[in-house]
Tab-separated table of C-alpha atoms and ligand atoms in Angstrom:
chain	number	residue	atom	x	y	z
A	124	UNK	CA	15.526	159.745	126.914
A	125	UNK	CA	16.937	160.697	123.501
A	126	UNK	CA	16.217	158.813	120.305
A	127	UNK	CA	17.516	159.977	116.922
A	128	UNK	CA	17.120	157.952	113.754
A	129	UNK	CA	17.853	158.243	110.032
A	130	UNK	CA	18.040	155.912	107.044
A	131	UNK	CA	20.342	156.212	104.020
A	132	UNK	CA	20.968	154.248	100.835
A	133	UNK	CA	24.287	153.930	98.936
A	134	UNK	CA	25.513	151.961	95.930
A	135	UNK	CA	28.615	149.805	95.501
A	136	UNK	CA	31.168	151.139	92.999
A	137	UNK	CA	33.595	149.595	90.513
A	138	UNK	CA	36.973	151.310	90.210
A	139	UNK	CA	38.283	151.823	86.655
A	140	UNK	CA	41.559	153.105	88.124
A	141	UNK	CA	42.023	151.464	91.496
A	142	UNK	CA	43.123	152.229	95.034
A	143	UNK	CA	45.870	149.794	96.063
A	144	UNK	CA	48.377	150.786	98.740
A	145	UNK	CA	48.188	153.566	101.308
A	146	UNK	CA	50.188	156.637	102.172
A	147	UNK	CA	48.644	156.675	105.652
A	148	UNK	CA	46.947	153.476	106.875
A	149	UNK	CA	45.419	155.094	109.973
A	150	UNK	CA	43.571	157.696	107.891
A	151	UNK	CA	43.070	155.514	104.781
A	152	UNK	CA	44.958	158.030	102.657
A	153	UNK	CA	45.658	156.322	99.309
A	154	UNK	CA	49.009	156.012	97.532
A	155	UNK	CA	47.277	157.093	94.291
A	156	UNK	CA	44.073	158.766	93.081
A	157	UNK	CA	41.312	156.500	91.731
A	158	UNK	CA	38.203	156.730	89.510
A	159	UNK	CA	35.026	154.655	89.714
A	160	UNK	CA	31.413	154.287	88.654
A	161	UNK	CA	28.586	153.705	91.135
A	162	UNK	CA	26.611	150.515	90.439
A	163	UNK	CA	22.870	151.171	90.498
A	164	UNK	CA	21.681	147.611	91.079
A	165	UNK	CA	23.988	146.901	94.027
A	166	UNK	CA	22.808	148.845	97.041
A	167	UNK	CA	22.752	148.909	100.809
A	168	UNK	CA	20.240	150.681	103.062
A	169	UNK	CA	21.250	151.484	106.648
A	170	UNK	CA	18.962	152.629	109.421
A	171	UNK	CA	20.895	154.095	112.348
A	172	UNK	CA	19.062	154.756	115.632
A	173	UNK	CA	20.969	156.492	118.415
A	174	UNK	CA	19.412	155.896	121.806
A	175	UNK	CA	20.548	157.286	125.158
A	176	UNK	CA	19.099	154.191	126.887
A	177	UNK	CA	21.200	151.472	125.245
A	178	UNK	CA	24.658	150.539	126.524
A	179	UNK	CA	26.374	149.178	123.386
A	180	UNK	CA	26.181	149.462	119.604
A	181	UNK	CA	24.292	146.657	117.906
A	182	UNK	CA	24.028	145.607	114.291
A	183	UNK	CA	21.803	143.320	112.209
A	184	UNK	CA	22.530	142.553	108.518
A	185	UNK	CA	19.623	141.220	106.428
A	186	UNK	CA	17.978	140.003	109.632
A	187	UNK	CA	21.111	138.095	110.698
A	188	UNK	CA	22.530	139.008	114.138
A	189	UNK	CA	25.696	136.879	113.740
A	190	UNK	CA	26.634	138.620	110.483
A	191	UNK	CA	25.957	141.918	112.245
A	192	UNK	CA	28.121	140.990	115.244
A	193	UNK	CA	31.022	140.104	112.921
A	194	UNK	CA	30.834	143.515	111.235
A	195	UNK	CA	30.350	145.436	114.494
A	196	UNK	CA	33.974	146.360	115.396
A	197	UNK	CA	34.522	148.352	112.170
A	198	UNK	CA	30.989	149.752	112.258
A	199	UNK	CA	31.350	150.884	115.881
A	200	UNK	CA	34.683	152.533	115.092
A	201	UNK	CA	32.965	154.487	112.301
A	202	UNK	CA	30.004	155.431	114.545
A	203	UNK	CA	32.557	156.676	117.079
A	204	UNK	CA	33.970	159.098	114.475
A	205	UNK	CA	30.497	160.459	113.745
A	206	UNK	CA	29.675	160.713	117.477
A	207	UNK	CA	32.946	162.595	118.060
A	208	UNK	CA	31.924	165.126	115.358
A	209	UNK	CA	28.529	165.632	116.987
A	210	UNK	CA	29.876	165.630	120.549
A	211	UNK	CA	27.547	162.861	121.758
A	212	UNK	CA	28.104	159.423	123.324
A	213	UNK	CA	24.773	157.717	122.565
A	214	UNK	CA	25.087	154.136	121.338
A	215	UNK	CA	23.239	153.019	118.229
A	216	UNK	CA	21.298	150.182	116.692
A	217	UNK	CA	22.177	149.682	113.014
A	218	UNK	CA	19.873	147.760	110.690
A	219	UNK	CA	21.420	146.957	107.305
A	220	UNK	CA	19.540	145.670	104.263
A	221	UNK	CA	21.628	144.863	101.225
A	222	UNK	CA	21.147	143.117	97.884
A	223	UNK	CA	24.893	142.788	97.384
A	224	UNK	CA	25.481	139.042	97.530
A	225	UNK	CA	28.062	138.460	100.239
A	226	UNK	CA	31.136	136.665	98.929
A	227	UNK	CA	30.116	137.338	95.326
A	228	UNK	CA	33.107	139.584	94.810
A	229	UNK	CA	31.234	142.850	94.614
A	230	UNK	CA	32.768	145.090	97.239
A	231	UNK	CA	30.042	145.514	99.831
A	232	UNK	CA	32.073	147.644	102.243
A	233	UNK	CA	31.984	150.751	100.021
A	234	UNK	CA	28.164	150.841	99.916
A	235	UNK	CA	27.940	149.897	103.601
A	236	UNK	CA	30.263	152.599	104.955
A	237	UNK	CA	28.851	155.282	102.644
A	238	UNK	CA	25.283	154.507	103.773
A	239	UNK	CA	26.311	154.176	107.434
A	240	UNK	CA	28.140	157.508	107.430
A	241	UNK	CA	25.350	159.425	105.679
A	242	UNK	CA	22.652	157.895	107.938
A	243	UNK	CA	24.578	158.428	111.192
A	244	UNK	CA	25.447	162.040	110.308
A	245	UNK	CA	21.798	162.758	109.400
A	246	UNK	CA	20.489	161.108	112.578
A	247	UNK	CA	22.748	163.319	114.704
A	248	UNK	CA	21.746	166.446	112.748
A	249	UNK	CA	25.261	167.094	111.438
A	250	UNK	CA	25.097	169.452	108.489
A	251	UNK	CA	28.032	168.118	106.444
A	252	UNK	CA	28.931	168.884	102.831
A	253	UNK	CA	29.318	166.061	100.300
A	254	UNK	CA	33.122	166.415	100.571
A	255	UNK	CA	32.968	166.156	104.380
A	256	UNK	CA	30.743	163.068	104.181
A	257	UNK	CA	33.097	161.547	101.591
A	258	UNK	CA	36.147	162.144	103.834
A	259	UNK	CA	34.325	160.650	106.803
A	260	UNK	CA	33.158	157.584	104.810
A	261	UNK	CA	36.798	157.090	103.687
A	262	UNK	CA	37.804	156.454	107.315
A	263	UNK	CA	35.433	153.444	107.417
A	264	UNK	CA	36.676	151.927	104.146
A	265	UNK	CA	38.774	153.829	101.614
A	266	UNK	CA	36.651	153.052	98.563
A	267	UNK	CA	33.474	154.099	100.466
A	268	UNK	CA	34.390	157.756	99.858
A	269	UNK	CA	33.635	157.120	96.146
A	270	UNK	CA	30.113	155.835	96.886
A	271	UNK	CA	29.077	159.209	98.392
A	272	UNK	CA	28.928	161.368	95.191
A	273	UNK	CA	26.837	160.398	92.132
A	274	UNK	CA	27.730	158.625	88.896
A	275	UNK	CA	31.359	158.696	87.736
A	276	UNK	CA	33.590	159.681	90.631
A	277	UNK	CA	37.231	160.647	91.198
A	278	UNK	CA	38.918	160.271	94.583
A	279	UNK	CA	41.771	162.768	94.649
A	280	UNK	CA	44.609	161.425	96.804
A	281	UNK	CA	44.744	164.712	98.736
A	282	UNK	CA	47.253	166.007	101.230
A	283	UNK	CA	45.440	165.001	104.413
A	284	UNK	CA	42.200	163.961	106.083
A	285	UNK	CA	40.120	166.899	104.811
A	286	UNK	CA	41.401	166.927	101.227
A	287	UNK	CA	41.425	163.187	100.443
A	288	UNK	CA	37.848	163.162	99.140
A	289	UNK	CA	35.857	161.973	96.145
A	290	UNK	CA	33.845	164.133	93.797
A	291	UNK	CA	31.620	163.448	90.822
A	292	UNK	CA	33.247	163.943	87.402
A	293	UNK	CA	30.017	163.115	85.489
A	294	UNK	CA	26.414	162.318	86.479
A	295	UNK	CA	24.960	158.800	86.028
A	296	UNK	CA	23.119	159.706	82.816
A	297	UNK	CA	26.312	161.046	81.183
A	298	UNK	CA	27.224	157.660	79.685
A	299	UNK	CA	25.133	154.494	79.266
A	300	UNK	CA	27.800	152.036	80.370
A	301	UNK	CA	26.969	148.603	81.689
A	302	UNK	CA	29.045	146.524	84.108
A	303	UNK	CA	28.405	142.820	83.406
A	304	UNK	CA	29.918	140.988	86.373
A	305	UNK	CA	31.001	137.415	85.643
A	306	UNK	CA	30.837	135.634	88.994
A	307	UNK	CA	33.276	132.723	88.958
A	308	UNK	CA	33.477	132.166	92.715
A	309	UNK	CA	31.264	132.909	95.720
A	310	UNK	CA	33.902	132.028	98.292
A	311	UNK	CA	34.944	134.799	100.653
A	312	UNK	CA	38.424	135.944	99.647
A	313	UNK	CA	41.277	134.680	101.821
A	314	UNK	CA	43.155	137.999	101.864
A	315	UNK	CA	41.087	141.142	102.513
A	316	UNK	CA	41.827	144.442	100.798
A	317	UNK	CA	43.181	145.986	104.017
A	318	UNK	CA	45.942	143.346	104.092
A	319	UNK	CA	46.471	143.828	100.344
A	320	UNK	CA	47.068	147.568	100.876
A	321	UNK	CA	49.636	146.745	103.585
A	322	UNK	CA	51.472	144.242	101.365
A	323	UNK	CA	51.563	146.408	98.210
A	324	UNK	CA	54.827	148.245	99.071
A	325	UNK	CA	56.620	144.884	99.425
A	326	UNK	CA	56.242	144.351	95.654
A	327	UNK	CA	59.043	145.689	93.427
A	328	UNK	CA	56.299	146.788	90.991
A	329	UNK	CA	54.444	149.069	93.429
A	330	UNK	CA	56.672	152.101	92.801
A	331	UNK	CA	56.203	151.761	89.035
A	332	UNK	CA	52.411	151.653	89.396
A	333	UNK	CA	52.370	154.698	91.684
A	334	UNK	CA	54.674	156.601	89.306
A	335	UNK	CA	52.253	156.149	86.357
A	336	UNK	CA	49.015	156.594	88.335
A	337	UNK	CA	48.422	160.228	87.358
A	338	UNK	CA	48.751	159.347	83.645
A	339	UNK	CA	46.143	156.586	83.942
A	340	UNK	CA	43.811	158.807	85.964
A	341	UNK	CA	43.965	161.612	83.393
A	342	UNK	CA	43.426	159.153	80.519
A	343	UNK	CA	40.421	157.733	82.384
A	344	UNK	CA	39.002	161.180	83.176
A	345	UNK	CA	39.335	162.175	79.508
A	346	UNK	CA	37.798	158.882	78.340
A	347	UNK	CA	34.758	159.480	80.569
A	348	UNK	CA	34.397	163.088	79.380
A	349	UNK	CA	34.543	161.937	75.719
A	350	UNK	CA	32.607	158.680	76.290
A	351	UNK	CA	35.547	156.884	74.694
A	352	UNK	CA	35.277	153.203	75.667
A	353	UNK	CA	38.510	152.118	73.930
A	354	UNK	CA	40.491	154.754	75.821
A	355	UNK	CA	38.793	153.883	79.116
A	356	UNK	CA	39.313	150.176	78.516
A	357	UNK	CA	43.008	150.452	77.781
A	358	UNK	CA	43.738	152.444	80.959
A	359	UNK	CA	41.395	150.261	83.041
A	360	UNK	CA	42.820	146.911	81.938
A	361	UNK	CA	46.404	148.049	82.412
A	362	UNK	CA	45.579	149.388	85.866
A	363	UNK	CA	43.830	146.180	86.975
A	364	UNK	CA	46.534	143.840	85.695
A	365	UNK	CA	49.248	145.966	87.316
A	366	UNK	CA	47.373	145.747	90.636
A	367	UNK	CA	47.227	141.952	90.369
A	368	UNK	CA	50.901	141.788	89.315
A	369	UNK	CA	51.698	143.701	92.519
A	370	UNK	CA	49.588	141.319	94.608
A	371	UNK	CA	51.268	138.283	92.988
A	372	UNK	CA	54.744	139.738	93.638
A	373	UNK	CA	54.122	140.920	97.208
A	374	UNK	CA	55.752	139.160	100.161
A	375	UNK	CA	53.887	136.929	100.852
A	376	UNK	CA	52.308	136.757	97.392
A	377	UNK	CA	48.520	136.957	96.942
A	378	UNK	CA	46.776	135.272	93.996
A	379	UNK	CA	43.224	136.549	93.651
A	380	UNK	CA	42.720	135.013	90.193
A	381	UNK	CA	41.494	131.481	89.641
A	382	UNK	CA	41.637	129.698	86.244
A	383	UNK	CA	38.117	130.883	85.324
A	384	UNK	CA	39.244	134.501	85.861
A	385	UNK	CA	41.811	134.160	83.095
A	386	UNK	CA	39.277	132.246	80.995
A	387	UNK	CA	36.921	135.250	81.072
A	388	UNK	CA	39.764	137.695	80.354
A	389	UNK	CA	40.863	135.724	77.284
A	390	UNK	CA	37.292	135.456	76.026
A	391	UNK	CA	36.856	139.235	76.377
A	392	UNK	CA	40.054	139.769	74.360
A	393	UNK	CA	38.821	137.396	71.640
A	394	UNK	CA	35.371	139.045	71.459
A	395	UNK	CA	37.014	142.431	71.126
A	396	UNK	CA	39.211	141.164	68.290
A	397	UNK	CA	35.967	140.074	66.564
A	398	UNK	CA	34.512	143.576	66.956
A	399	UNK	CA	32.493	143.415	70.214
A	400	UNK	CA	33.655	146.414	72.313
A	401	UNK	CA	34.027	145.108	75.877
A	402	UNK	CA	36.825	145.597	78.430
A	403	UNK	CA	37.533	143.950	81.776
A	404	UNK	CA	38.652	144.845	85.256
A	405	UNK	CA	39.152	142.669	88.351
A	406	UNK	CA	38.973	143.809	91.996
A	407	UNK	CA	40.679	142.063	94.918
A	408	UNK	CA	38.979	138.768	94.109
A	409	UNK	CA	38.469	136.351	91.196
A	410	UNK	CA	35.315	137.791	89.584
A	411	UNK	CA	35.551	139.749	86.343
A	412	UNK	CA	33.748	143.052	85.709
A	413	UNK	CA	33.146	143.468	81.968
A	414	UNK	CA	32.365	147.008	80.843
A	415	UNK	CA	30.495	147.718	77.629
A	416	UNK	CA	27.992	150.214	76.274
A	417	UNK	CA	24.274	149.612	76.777
A	418	UNK	CA	23.492	148.353	73.237
A	419	UNK	CA	26.013	145.498	73.710
A	420	UNK	CA	25.050	144.586	77.295
A	421	UNK	CA	22.676	141.738	76.394
A	422	UNK	CA	25.141	140.128	74.016
A	423	UNK	CA	28.026	140.424	76.515
A	424	UNK	CA	25.841	138.960	79.295
A	425	UNK	CA	24.726	136.080	77.066
A	426	UNK	CA	28.302	135.233	76.036
A	427	UNK	CA	29.660	135.501	79.598
A	428	UNK	CA	26.918	133.217	80.942
A	429	UNK	CA	27.932	130.532	78.422
A	430	UNK	CA	31.619	130.473	79.462
A	431	UNK	CA	32.931	127.534	81.500
A	432	UNK	CA	33.275	128.395	85.192
A	433	UNK	CA	30.876	131.349	85.124
A	434	UNK	CA	28.273	130.735	87.859
A	435	UNK	CA	26.173	133.822	87.269
A	436	UNK	CA	26.245	137.199	85.494
A	437	UNK	CA	24.949	140.290	87.281
A	438	UNK	CA	24.577	143.634	85.510
A	439	UNK	CA	24.713	147.197	86.795
A	440	UNK	CA	24.356	150.664	85.266
A	441	UNK	CA	25.742	154.001	86.559
A	442	UNK	CA	24.248	154.697	89.997
A	443	UNK	CA	23.365	157.816	91.956
A	444	UNK	CA	24.733	159.391	95.127
A	445	UNK	CA	24.371	158.136	98.687
A	446	UNK	CA	21.211	159.742	100.071
A	447	UNK	CA	18.989	160.010	103.098
A	448	UNK	CA	15.630	158.321	102.479
B	258	PMV	O1	38.258	150.270	100.202
B	258	PMV	P1	39.064	149.019	100.391
B	258	PMV	O2	40.078	149.143	101.501
B	258	PMV	O3	38.162	147.822	100.556
B	258	PMV	O4	39.933	148.770	99.058
B	258	PMV	C1	39.379	148.615	97.787
B	258	PMV	C2	40.337	147.925	96.880
B	258	PMV	C3	39.840	147.630	95.478
B	258	PMV	O5	38.452	147.333	95.470
B	258	PMV	C4	40.591	146.411	94.944
B	258	PMV	C5	40.135	148.788	94.513
B	258	PMV	C6	39.218	149.970	94.559
B	258	PMV	O6	39.707	151.070	94.273
B	258	PMV	O7	38.000	149.839	94.827
């Protein structure tokens, strides 16, 4: 009998310049590069136990077997990739513990697939570099490749499977940024990001966004290096709104925003005009991530919490790399 087990922890990440649309859907190769920050307070721990005696993969999420069963097809497909690398066929039991509220609009798949990949590779004794782990995590969920390295992370689009990887551009302590997430809906989104990636090329705006992607990525990279929030914010807001314009002009169209989303955006613009430096971004959902520097985090959180339609505000600081624990 063989039994091999490892546990890993990974953080969710928020993209400043986002991944939307794919060059190769089978390999999750992105149409554009992207840049993100790991979120320290949103994390997932995965324990993966390979066992020669069990006949099928199994998964439990926060003690819930039904949630685990629903996630199993994608998880099994990812385990299969790790097994293929190691040349083994043992099935696995996967125990996931996460504090990322499901349906709260904080991408949980990035943390999940980063932790799963790192734990499974460690359990099978694979000695993979950070870039190899990032490429492998990308196959599970594109944005998961950015939760493998620490802090502020760039995913270079790359030419193929081995080169489409994420790497750290600055460690977590480089810049005391805070992501204040205004949660305006806890409903699971109707259109998942995989479908969104497929629909992107049907929008007449997709080509324009792809054409300017390198400019936004270099502005963002420079803004991080110089800790320039205004420069980061300008690139980040334009990138997010362009993504949503593409979604709204896809065939069929996808509206992720609800009225409260726009309410938060307009409030952020007004606060900025009054001198409070805060900038927004919105993932494939209605909730608004508001980025500011640490000294302003309390004030931004207080103001967000008082807005109509805001159910809750969660905060996160720059997080570390995915790691075996
Ligand atoms: O990794 P996916 O396939 O769930 O796509 C992520 C899409 C966005 O969160 C909207 C953007 C991003 O870069 O994280």
